[in-house]
XYZ file of C-alpha atoms in Angstrom:
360
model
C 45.027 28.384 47.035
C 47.183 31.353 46.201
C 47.906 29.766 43.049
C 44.830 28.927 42.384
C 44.494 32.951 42.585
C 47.426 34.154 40.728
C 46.333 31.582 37.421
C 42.893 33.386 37.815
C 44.223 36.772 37.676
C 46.771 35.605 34.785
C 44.142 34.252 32.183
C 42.059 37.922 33.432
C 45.000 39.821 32.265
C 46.058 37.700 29.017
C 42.296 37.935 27.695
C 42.474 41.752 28.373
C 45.728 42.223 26.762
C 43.599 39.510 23.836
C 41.210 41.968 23.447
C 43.078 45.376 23.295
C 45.523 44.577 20.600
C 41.932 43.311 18.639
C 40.475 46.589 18.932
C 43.883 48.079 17.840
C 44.294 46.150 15.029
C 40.124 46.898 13.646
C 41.115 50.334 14.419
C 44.473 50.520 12.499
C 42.097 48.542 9.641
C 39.446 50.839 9.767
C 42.087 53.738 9.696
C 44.508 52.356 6.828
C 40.780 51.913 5.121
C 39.462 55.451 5.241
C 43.107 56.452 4.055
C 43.017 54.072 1.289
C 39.330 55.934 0.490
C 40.943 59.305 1.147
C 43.686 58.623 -1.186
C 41.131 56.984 -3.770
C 39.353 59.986 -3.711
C 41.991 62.683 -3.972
C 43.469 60.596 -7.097
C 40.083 60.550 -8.603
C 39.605 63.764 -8.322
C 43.023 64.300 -9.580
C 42.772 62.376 -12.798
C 39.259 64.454 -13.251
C 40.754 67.426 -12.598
C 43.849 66.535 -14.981
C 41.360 65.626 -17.909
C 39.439 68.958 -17.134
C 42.601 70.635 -17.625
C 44.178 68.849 -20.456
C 40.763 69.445 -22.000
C 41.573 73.229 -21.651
C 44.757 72.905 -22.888
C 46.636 73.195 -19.458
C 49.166 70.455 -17.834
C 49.108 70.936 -14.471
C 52.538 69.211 -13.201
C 52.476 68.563 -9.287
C 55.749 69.425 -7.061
C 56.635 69.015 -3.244
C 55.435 72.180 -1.764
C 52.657 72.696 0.789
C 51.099 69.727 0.093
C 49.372 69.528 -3.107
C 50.079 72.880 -4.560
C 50.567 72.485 -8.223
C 52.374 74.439 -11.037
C 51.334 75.272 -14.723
C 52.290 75.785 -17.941
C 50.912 76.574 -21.145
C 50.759 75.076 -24.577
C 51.179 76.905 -27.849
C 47.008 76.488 -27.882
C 44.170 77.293 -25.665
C 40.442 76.247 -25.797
C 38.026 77.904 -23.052
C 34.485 75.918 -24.295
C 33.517 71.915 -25.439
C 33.097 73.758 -28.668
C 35.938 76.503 -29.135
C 38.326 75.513 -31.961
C 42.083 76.184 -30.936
C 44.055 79.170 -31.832
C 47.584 78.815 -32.696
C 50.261 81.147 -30.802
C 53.652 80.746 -32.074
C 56.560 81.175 -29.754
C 60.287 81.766 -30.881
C 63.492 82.714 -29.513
C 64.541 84.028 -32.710
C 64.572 86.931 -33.684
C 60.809 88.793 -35.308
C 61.399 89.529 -38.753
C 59.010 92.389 -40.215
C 56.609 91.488 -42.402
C 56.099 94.260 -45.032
C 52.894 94.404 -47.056
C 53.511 93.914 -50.760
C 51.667 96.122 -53.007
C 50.168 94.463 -56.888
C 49.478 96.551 -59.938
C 49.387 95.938 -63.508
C 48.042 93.020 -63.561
C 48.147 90.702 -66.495
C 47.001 86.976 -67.342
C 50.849 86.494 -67.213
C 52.571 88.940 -65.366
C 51.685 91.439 -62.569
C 53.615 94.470 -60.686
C 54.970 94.510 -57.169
C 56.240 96.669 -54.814
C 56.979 97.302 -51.435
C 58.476 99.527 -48.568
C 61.306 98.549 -46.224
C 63.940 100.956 -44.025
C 67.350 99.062 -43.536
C 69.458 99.240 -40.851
C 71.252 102.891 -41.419
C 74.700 100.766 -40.625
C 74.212 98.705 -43.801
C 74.103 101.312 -46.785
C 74.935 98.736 -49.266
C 72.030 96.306 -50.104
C 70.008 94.499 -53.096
C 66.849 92.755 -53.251
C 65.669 89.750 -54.347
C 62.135 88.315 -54.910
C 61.369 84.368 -54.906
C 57.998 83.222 -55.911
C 57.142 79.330 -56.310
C 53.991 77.630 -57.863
C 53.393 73.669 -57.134
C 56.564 73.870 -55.145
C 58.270 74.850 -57.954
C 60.803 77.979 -57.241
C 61.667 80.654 -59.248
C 63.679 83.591 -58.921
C 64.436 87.392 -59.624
C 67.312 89.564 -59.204
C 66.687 92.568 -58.644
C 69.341 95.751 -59.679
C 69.973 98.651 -57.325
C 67.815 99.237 -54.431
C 64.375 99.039 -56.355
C 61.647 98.332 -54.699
C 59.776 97.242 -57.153
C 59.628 94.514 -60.280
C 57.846 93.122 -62.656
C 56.948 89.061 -62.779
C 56.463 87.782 -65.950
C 55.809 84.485 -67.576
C 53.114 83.355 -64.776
C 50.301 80.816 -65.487
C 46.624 82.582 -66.071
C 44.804 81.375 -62.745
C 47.556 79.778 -60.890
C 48.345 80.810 -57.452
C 51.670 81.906 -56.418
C 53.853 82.359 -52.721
C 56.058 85.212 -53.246
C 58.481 86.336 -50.799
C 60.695 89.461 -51.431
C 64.544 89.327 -49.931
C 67.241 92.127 -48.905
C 70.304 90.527 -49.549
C 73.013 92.651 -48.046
C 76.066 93.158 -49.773
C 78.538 92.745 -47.333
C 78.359 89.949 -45.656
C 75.811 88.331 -47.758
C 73.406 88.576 -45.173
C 69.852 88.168 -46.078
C 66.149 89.370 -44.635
C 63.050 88.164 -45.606
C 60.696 91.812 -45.790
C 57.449 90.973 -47.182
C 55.330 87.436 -48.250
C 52.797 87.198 -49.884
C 50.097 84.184 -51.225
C 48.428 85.785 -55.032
C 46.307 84.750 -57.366
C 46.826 85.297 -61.034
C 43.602 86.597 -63.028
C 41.927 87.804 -59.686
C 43.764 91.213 -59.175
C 42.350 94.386 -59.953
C 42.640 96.061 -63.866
C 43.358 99.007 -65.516
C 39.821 100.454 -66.472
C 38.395 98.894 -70.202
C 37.782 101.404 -72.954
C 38.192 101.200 -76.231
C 41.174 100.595 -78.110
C 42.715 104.079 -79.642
C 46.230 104.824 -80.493
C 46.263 106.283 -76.507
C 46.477 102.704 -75.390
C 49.307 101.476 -77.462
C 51.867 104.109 -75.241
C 53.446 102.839 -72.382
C 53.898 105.630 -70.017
C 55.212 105.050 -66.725
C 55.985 106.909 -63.528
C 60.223 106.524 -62.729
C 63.020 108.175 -60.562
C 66.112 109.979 -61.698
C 69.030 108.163 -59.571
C 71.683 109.667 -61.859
C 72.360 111.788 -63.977
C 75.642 113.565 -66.055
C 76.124 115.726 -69.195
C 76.621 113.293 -72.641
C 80.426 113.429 -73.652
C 79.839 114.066 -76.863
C 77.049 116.216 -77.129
C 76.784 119.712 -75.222
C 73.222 120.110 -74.733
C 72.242 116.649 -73.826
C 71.988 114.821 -70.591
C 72.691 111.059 -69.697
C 70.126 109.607 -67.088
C 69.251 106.367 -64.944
C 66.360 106.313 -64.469
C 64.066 103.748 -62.569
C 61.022 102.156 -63.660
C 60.595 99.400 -61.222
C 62.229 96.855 -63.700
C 63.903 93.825 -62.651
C 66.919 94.267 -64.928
C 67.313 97.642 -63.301
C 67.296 101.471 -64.206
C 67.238 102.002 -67.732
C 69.261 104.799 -69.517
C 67.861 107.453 -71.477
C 68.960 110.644 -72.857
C 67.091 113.741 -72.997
C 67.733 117.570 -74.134
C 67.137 119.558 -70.855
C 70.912 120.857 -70.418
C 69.110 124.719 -71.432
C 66.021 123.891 -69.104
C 67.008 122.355 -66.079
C 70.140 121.530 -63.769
C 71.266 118.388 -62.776
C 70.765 119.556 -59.484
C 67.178 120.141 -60.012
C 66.714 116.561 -62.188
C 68.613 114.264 -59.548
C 66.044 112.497 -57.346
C 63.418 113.705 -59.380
C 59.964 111.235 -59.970
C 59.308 111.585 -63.128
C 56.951 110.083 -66.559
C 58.749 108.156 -69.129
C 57.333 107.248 -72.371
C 58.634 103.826 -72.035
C 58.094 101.700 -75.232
C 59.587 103.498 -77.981
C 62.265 101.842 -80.070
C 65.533 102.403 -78.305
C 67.893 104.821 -80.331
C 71.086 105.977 -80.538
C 72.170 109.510 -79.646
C 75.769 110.220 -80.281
C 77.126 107.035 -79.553
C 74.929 105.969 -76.434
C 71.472 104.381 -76.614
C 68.141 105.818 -75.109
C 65.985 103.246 -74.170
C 62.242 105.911 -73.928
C 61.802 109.714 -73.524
C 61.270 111.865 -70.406
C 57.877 113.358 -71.112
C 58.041 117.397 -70.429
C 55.482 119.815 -70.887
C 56.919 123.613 -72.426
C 55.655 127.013 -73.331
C 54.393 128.121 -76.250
C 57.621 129.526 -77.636
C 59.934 126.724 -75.906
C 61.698 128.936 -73.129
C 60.616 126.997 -70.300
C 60.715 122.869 -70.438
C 60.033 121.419 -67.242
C 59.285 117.523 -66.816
C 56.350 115.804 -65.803
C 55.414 115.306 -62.221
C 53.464 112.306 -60.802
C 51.571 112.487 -57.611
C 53.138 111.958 -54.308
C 53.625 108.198 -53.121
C 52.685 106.528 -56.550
C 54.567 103.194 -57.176
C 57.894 103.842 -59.157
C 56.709 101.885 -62.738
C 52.876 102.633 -62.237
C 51.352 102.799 -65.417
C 49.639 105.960 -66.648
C 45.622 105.109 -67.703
C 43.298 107.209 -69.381
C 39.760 107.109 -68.990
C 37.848 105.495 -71.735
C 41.042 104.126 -73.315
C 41.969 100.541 -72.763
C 45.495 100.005 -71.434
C 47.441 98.012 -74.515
C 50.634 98.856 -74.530
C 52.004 98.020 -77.766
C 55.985 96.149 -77.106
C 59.387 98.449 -77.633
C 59.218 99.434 -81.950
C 58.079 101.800 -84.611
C 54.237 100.814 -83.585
C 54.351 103.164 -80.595
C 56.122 105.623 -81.875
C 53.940 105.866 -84.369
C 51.209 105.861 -81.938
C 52.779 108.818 -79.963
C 53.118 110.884 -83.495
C 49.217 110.786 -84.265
C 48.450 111.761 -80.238
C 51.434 114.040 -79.691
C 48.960 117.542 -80.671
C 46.812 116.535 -78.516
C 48.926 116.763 -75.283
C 49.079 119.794 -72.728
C 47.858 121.164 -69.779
C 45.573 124.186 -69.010
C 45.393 126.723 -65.983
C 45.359 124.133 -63.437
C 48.252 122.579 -64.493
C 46.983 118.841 -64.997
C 48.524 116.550 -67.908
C 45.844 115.650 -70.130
C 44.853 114.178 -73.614
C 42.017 115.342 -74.826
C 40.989 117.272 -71.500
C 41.335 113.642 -69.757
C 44.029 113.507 -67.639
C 47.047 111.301 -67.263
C 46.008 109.427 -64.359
C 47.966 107.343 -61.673
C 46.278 105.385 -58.426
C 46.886 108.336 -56.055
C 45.627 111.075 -58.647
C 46.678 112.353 -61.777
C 50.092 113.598 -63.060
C 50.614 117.197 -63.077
C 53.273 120.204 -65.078
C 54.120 122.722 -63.221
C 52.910 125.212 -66.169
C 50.409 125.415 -68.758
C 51.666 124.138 -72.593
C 52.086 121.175 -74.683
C 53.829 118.209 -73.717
C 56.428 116.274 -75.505
């Protein structure tokens, strides 16, 4: 009988222990399931939220920290709406190189005028610049003399378009800078004013800068200049008869107005390549040289209303030219440089004497 009992109470206890670990196991199911749909969820809404930010323009890149904080970093673009278009940001570890603006004037079908501005380092006195412009891929380049900081480009193509990029090339070292770029368009740039052709327009006068200057060897009462004129193949020399009117103190550093396409000449055994245009009293006591306006290109050439700017090339043509106009040039009370009453004018105003006279 007491077995009878303790069987009983053994198949009671195996069916309980049955049923337990079948509730455990639905319940470890059930819980492994939810987790499953928790972790389905969260990597749903992951991936969304990953194509959300991608679609920004933002990688989010998960790490181990507090659970599912996440870190960021950004591309080179961002885009805030369905419809924004992307705006580049460049990022370098180089160092920024200033970008100067470049300046055009005297424009042609074939050639144009440019200038520019830079400050070098103070420790680096000693430096040249260089400009390289290519069209179709095709480079050129010019070399410029001195420190001008300006040139002229010739031999372009009418209605091509040009990238130009002007270079400091230091000296020592051979260390070089890019200052200024540019993109242009030949036949698009601004012109002198039209007018009619006159003997005016076959001069070529130009604003320049004494950089040195010394008494001639051979001749007393002459000086020997260099002066520039924005060229590429550097100052030109030119000698002029000032030694009774002016010191070379006075002259050095000086901007000045050249009449720049007269034949070159020799004067006692060194060539003058134009004439420094001066204006002088009545009875020739005084001489003092033409001044251009403040911050006006070096090489800027001189217009005259209602003439047409045609300057004839280097020859007996424009001297010629100069002969016939020469009476014709002075200044009045106010001191302006004028033919004609109309004044020798420049892009920041017109050129002035310092006196009232003719000019020569």
């Amino acid at each position: 009988m007491k077995r009878i009992v303790l069987m009983c109470a053994l198949v009671m206890l195996l069916r309980s222990a049955s049923a337990f670990t079948t509730r455990a196991l639905v319940s470890g199911t059930q819980k492994s399931r939810m987790t499953a749909r928790k972790a389905l969820s969260v990597t749903r809404h992951g991936s969304s939220l990953t194509r959300k930010r991608r679609h920004q323009g933002i990688d989010r890149v998960p790490f181990l920290n507090q659970g599912l904080a996440q870190a960021a970093h950004t591309r080179l673009f961002s885009t805030t709406e369905d419809t924004a278009a992307p705006s580049t940001t460049s990022a370098s570890t180089e160092e920024e190189l200033p970008q100067l603006l470049l300046h055009w004037s005297d424009s042609a079908k074939t050639s144009l005028r440019v200038s520019w501005t830079d400050t070098p380092s103070s420790t680096t006195p000693s430096h040249a610049y260089r400009i390289d412009y290519s069209r179709d891929g095709v480079p050129n380049r010019l070399t410029l003399g001195g420190t001008s900081r300006e040139a002229m480009i010739r031999g372009l193509h009418a209605g091509s378009q040009y990238d130009v990029a002007v270079v400091r090339v230091e000296r020592e070292g051979l260390a070089e800078k890019v200052v200024g770029r540019a993109r242009l368009e030949t036949g698009k740039v601004v012109e002198a004013p039209k007018g009619e052709l006159t003997e005016l327009s076959r001069l070529e006068i130009r604003t320049g800068k004494i950089l040195e200057i010394s008494r001639h060897p051979e001749a007393d009462g002459l000086y020997v200049e260099k002066i520039d004129l924005g060229e590429a193949d550097g100052p030109r020399t030119i000698v002029s008869g000032l030694v009774k009117y002016q010191t070379e103190e006075e002259l050095l550093g000086r901007e000045v107005v050249v009449l720049a396409n007269l034949k070159p000449r020799a004067l006692k055994g060194i060539t003058s390549h134009g004439m420094l245009l001066c204006a002088s009293n009545e009875d020739h006591t005084v001489v003092k040289p033409l001044s251009p306006p403040p911050g006006v290109a070096l090489g800027e050439l001189i217009t005259f209303e209602g003439h047409r700017a045609a300057p004839e090339p280097p020859g007996n043509r424009a001297g010629k030219a100069f002969d016939r106009v020469a009476e014709e040039l002075g200044a009045g009370e106010d001191m302006i440089a004028t033919y004609k009453g109309i004044p020798f004018m420049t892009s920041k105003g017109p050129v002035t004497t310092g006196m009232a006279g003719s000019i020569s």
